[in-house]
GROMACS .gro file of C-alpha atoms in nm:
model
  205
    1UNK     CA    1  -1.247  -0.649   0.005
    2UNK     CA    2  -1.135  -0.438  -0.281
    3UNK     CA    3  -1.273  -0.441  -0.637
    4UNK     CA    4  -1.015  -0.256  -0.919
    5UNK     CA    5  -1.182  -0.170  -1.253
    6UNK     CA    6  -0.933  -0.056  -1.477
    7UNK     CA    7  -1.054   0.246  -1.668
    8UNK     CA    8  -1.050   0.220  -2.036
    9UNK     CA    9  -0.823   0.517  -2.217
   10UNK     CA   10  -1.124   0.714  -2.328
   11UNK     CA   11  -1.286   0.748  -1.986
   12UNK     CA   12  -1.304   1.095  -1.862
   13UNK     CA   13  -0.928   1.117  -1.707
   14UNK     CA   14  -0.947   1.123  -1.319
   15UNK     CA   15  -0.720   1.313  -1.112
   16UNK     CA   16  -0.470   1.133  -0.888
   17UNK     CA   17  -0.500   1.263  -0.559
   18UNK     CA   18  -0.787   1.341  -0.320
   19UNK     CA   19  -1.043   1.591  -0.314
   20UNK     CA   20  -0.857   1.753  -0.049
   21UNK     CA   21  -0.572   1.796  -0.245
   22UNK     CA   22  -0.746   1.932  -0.541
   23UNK     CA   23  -0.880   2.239  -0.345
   24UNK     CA   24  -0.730   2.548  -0.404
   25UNK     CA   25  -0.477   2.633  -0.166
   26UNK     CA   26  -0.659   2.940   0.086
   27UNK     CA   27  -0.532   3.140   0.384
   28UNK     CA   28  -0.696   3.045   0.706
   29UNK     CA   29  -0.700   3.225   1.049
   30UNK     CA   30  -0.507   3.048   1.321
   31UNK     CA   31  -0.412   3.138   1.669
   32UNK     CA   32  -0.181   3.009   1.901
   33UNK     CA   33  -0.271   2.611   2.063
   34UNK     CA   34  -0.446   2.544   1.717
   35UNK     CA   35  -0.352   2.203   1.530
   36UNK     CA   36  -0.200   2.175   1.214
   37UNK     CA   37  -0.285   1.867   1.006
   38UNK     CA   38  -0.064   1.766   0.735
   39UNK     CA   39  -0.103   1.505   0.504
   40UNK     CA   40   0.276   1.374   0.381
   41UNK     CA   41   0.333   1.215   0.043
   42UNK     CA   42   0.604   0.966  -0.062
   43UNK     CA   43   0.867   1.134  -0.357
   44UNK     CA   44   0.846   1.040  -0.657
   45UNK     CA   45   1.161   0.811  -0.674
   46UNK     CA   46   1.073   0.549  -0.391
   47UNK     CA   47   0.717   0.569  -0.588
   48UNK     CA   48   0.930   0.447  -0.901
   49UNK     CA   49   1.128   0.204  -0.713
   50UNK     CA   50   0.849   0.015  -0.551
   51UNK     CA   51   0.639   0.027  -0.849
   52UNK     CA   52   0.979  -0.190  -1.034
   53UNK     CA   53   0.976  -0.426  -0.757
   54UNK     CA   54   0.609  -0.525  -0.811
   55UNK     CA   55   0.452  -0.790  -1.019
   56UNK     CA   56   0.523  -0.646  -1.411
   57UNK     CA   57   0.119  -0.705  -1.441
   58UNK     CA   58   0.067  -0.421  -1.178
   59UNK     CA   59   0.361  -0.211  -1.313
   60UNK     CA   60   0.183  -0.202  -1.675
   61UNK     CA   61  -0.076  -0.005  -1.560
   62UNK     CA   62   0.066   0.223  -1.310
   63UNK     CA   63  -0.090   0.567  -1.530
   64UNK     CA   64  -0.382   0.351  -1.585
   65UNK     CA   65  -0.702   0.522  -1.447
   66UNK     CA   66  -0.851   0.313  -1.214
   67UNK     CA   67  -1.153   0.272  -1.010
   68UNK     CA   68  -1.139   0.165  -0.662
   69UNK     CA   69  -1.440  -0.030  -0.537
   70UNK     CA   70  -1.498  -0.085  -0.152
   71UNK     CA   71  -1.720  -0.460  -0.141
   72UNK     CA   72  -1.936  -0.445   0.158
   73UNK     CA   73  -1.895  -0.740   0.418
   74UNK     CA   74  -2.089  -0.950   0.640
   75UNK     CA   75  -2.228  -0.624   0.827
   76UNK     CA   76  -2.222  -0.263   0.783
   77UNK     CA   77  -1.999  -0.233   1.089
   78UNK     CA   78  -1.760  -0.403   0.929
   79UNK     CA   79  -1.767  -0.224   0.565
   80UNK     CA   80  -1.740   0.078   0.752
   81UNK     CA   81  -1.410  -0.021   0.937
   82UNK     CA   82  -1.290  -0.163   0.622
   83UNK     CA   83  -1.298   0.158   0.434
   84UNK     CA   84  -1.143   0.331   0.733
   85UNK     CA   85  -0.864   0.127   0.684
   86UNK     CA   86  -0.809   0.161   0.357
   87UNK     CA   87  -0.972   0.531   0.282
   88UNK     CA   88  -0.845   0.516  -0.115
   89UNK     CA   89  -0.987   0.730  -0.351
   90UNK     CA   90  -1.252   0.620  -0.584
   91UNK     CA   91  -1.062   0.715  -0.914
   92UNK     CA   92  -0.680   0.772  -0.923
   93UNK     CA   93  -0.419   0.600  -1.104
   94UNK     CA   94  -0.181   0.350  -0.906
   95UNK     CA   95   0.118   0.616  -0.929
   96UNK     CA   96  -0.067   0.887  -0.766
   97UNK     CA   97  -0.190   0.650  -0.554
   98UNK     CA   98   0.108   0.542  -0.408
   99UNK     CA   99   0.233   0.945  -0.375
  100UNK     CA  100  -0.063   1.039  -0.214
  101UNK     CA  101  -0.208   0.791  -0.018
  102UNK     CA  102  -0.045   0.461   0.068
  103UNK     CA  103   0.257   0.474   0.323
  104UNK     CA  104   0.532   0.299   0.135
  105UNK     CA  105   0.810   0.390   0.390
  106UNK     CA  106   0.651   0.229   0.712
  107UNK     CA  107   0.781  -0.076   0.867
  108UNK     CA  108   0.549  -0.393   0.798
  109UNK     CA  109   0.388  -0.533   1.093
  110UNK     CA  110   0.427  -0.887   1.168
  111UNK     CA  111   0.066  -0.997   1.041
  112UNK     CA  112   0.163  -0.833   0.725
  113UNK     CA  113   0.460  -1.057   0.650
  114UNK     CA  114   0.211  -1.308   0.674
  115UNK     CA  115  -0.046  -1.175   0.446
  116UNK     CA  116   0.225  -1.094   0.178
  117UNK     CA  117   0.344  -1.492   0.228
  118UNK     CA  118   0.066  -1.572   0.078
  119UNK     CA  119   0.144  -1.455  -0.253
  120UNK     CA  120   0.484  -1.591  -0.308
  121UNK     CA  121   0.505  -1.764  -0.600
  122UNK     CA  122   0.561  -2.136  -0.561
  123UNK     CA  123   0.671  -2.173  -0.941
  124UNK     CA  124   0.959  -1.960  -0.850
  125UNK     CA  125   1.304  -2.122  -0.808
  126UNK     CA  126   1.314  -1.954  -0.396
  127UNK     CA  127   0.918  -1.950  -0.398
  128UNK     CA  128   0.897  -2.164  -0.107
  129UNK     CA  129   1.209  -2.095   0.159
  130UNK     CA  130   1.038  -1.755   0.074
  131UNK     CA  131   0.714  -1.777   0.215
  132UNK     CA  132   0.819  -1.997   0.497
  133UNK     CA  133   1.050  -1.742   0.617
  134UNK     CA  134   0.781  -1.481   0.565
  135UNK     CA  135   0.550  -1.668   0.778
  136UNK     CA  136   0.879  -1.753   1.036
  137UNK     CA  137   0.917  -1.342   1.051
  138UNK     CA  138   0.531  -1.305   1.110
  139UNK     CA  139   0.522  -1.566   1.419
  140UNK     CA  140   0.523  -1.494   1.753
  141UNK     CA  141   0.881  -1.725   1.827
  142UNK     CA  142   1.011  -1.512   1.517
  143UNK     CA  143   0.999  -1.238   1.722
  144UNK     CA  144   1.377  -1.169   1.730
  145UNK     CA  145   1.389  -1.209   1.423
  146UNK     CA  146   1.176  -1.001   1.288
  147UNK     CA  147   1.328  -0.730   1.507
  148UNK     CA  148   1.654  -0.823   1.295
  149UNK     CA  149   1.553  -0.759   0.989
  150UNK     CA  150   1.253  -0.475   1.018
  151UNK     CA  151   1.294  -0.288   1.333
  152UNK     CA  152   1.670  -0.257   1.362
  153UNK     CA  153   1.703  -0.202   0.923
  154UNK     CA  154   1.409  -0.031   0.973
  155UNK     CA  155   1.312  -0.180   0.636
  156UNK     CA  156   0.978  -0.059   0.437
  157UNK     CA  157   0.741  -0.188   0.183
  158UNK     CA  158   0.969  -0.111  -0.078
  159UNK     CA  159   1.236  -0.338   0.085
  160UNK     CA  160   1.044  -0.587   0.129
  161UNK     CA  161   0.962  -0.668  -0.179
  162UNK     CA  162   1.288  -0.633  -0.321
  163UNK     CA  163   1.394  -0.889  -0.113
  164UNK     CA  164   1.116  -1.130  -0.136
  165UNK     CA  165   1.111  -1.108  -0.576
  166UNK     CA  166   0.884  -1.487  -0.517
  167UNK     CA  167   0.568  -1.237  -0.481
  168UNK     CA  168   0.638  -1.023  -0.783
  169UNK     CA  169   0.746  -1.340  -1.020
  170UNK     CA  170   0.501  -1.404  -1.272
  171UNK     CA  171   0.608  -1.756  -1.437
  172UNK     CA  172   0.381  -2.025  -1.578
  173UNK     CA  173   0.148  -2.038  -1.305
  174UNK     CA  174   0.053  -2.119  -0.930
  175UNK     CA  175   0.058  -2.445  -0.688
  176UNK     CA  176  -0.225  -2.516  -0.435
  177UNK     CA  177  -0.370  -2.219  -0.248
  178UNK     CA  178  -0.083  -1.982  -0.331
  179UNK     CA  179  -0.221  -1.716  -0.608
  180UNK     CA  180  -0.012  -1.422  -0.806
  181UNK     CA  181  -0.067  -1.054  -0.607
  182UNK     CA  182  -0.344  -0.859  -0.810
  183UNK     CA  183  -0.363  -0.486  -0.754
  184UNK     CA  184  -0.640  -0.590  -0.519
  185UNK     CA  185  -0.416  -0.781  -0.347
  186UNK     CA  186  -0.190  -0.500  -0.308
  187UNK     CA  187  -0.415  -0.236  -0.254
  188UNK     CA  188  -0.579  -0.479   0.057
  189UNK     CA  189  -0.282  -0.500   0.255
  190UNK     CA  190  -0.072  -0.133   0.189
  191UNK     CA  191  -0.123   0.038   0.486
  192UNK     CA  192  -0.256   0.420   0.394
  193UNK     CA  193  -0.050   0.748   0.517
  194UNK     CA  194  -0.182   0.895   0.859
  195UNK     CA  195  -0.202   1.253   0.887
  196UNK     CA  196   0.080   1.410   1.112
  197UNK     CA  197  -0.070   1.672   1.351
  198UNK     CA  198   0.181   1.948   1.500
  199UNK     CA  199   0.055   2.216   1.768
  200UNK     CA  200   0.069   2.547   1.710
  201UNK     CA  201   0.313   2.805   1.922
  202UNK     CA  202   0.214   3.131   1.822
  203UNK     CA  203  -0.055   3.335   1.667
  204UNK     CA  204   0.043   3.553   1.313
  205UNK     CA  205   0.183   3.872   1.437
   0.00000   0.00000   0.00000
C-alpha cells in the first residue's frame, strides 16, 4: 500500500526524477559483449494528456511536491516485493513522476481492468455499464475481447482512461463499495518503466 503526503509549498523543493538521473552524466569504459541499460521516459505531451484524463483532484496537484510512502504489509517478504513493484521515488512531483518512472504507454493487463473497475464512479450517468464492461474485459471468457480492444489497438493507460471518463468523474459522491481514484489509487496500480538492456557489438576504436 501507498501513502501520498502532499508537500506543503515551503518544503525544501524535491527534484523529480531519481537519483540516478540526477548524477552527472560521466564517460565509462566499455568493450565489446558489455550491456547497455537504458532507462526510457514518456514525452512530455502523452504526460499532459494522461494527466487531463485523470480525476481534476489529481490533476491540481500535478507540480505539487509529494512524498511517496511505501506501508509495510503482513510480512517483510511481502513489503519487499511490494516496493519492487512499484520502485517510486520518495519525493518527486506527479509530472516528473509520470516522465520518469511510470510506463504510461504499456498495454493494461487483464487484472488491471479489473482493479481500475473499481473506481468507476457509480454517480456518473455511464458509471455502471462502465465498470461491468471493465470487469467483462478483465475475465477470463472476455478474453476475445479484450484482445479487441487492447492487444489489436494496442491501447495504453492513457487510452484507457479516456475512454472509461466514470473513473475520473468527480460528482456528488460514491454508492456502496465503489470509491473516487486517489493518487494512491493511481500510483498502486501504474505499472513502473523497465529498463531496456541492448548488447554491445564493438569496443571504442
Amino acid at each position: 500500500h501507498l501513502r501520498i503526503h502532499v508537500e506543503h509549498p515551503m518544503d525544501p523543493s524535491p527534484t523529480a526524477t531519481t537519483n540516478e538521473q540526477q548524477q552527472q552524466s560521466q564517460q565509462l569504459p566499455y568493450q565489446a559483449g558489455d550491456i547497455a541499460t537504458i532507462l526510457p521516459s514518456n514525452p512530455a505531451h502523452l504526460v499532459s494528456r494522461f494527466l487531463s484524463v485523470l480525476p481534476p483532484s489529481i490533476q491540481s496537484i500535478a507540480d505539487t511536491p509529494i512524498r511517496i510512502h511505501q506501508r509495510k504489509t503482513k510480512s517483510h517478504s511481502n513489503f519487499q516485493a511490494s516496493s519492487l513493484n512499484h520502485p517510486w521515488p520518495e519525493r518527486c512531483t506527479l509530472r516528473g513522476l509520470l516522465t520518469h518512472c511510470a510506463d504510461i504507454q504499456s498495454l493494461p493487463e487483464r487484472e488491471d481492468l479489473y482493479s481500475l473497475s473499481v473506481y468507476c464512479n457509480q454517480n456518473h450517468p455511464q458509471g455502471k455499464d462502465q465498470r461491468d464492461k471493465l470487469i467483462s474485459l478483465s475475465e477470463t471468457s472476455g478474453a476475445a475481447l479484450y484482445g479487441d480492444y487492447i492487444i489489436r489497438e494496442k491501447r495504453n493507460w492513457v487510452d484507457l482512461f479516456y475512454d472509461f471518463d466514470a473513473v475520473r468523474w468527480e460528482g456528488s459522491g460514491t454508492s456502496g463499495n465503489v470509491a473516487l481514484m486517489t493518487i494512491s489509487h493511481l500510483l498502486t496500480i501504474l505499472p513502473s518503466i523497465a529498463p531496456r538492456h541492448f548488447s554491445i557489438a564493438s569496443s571504442p576504436s
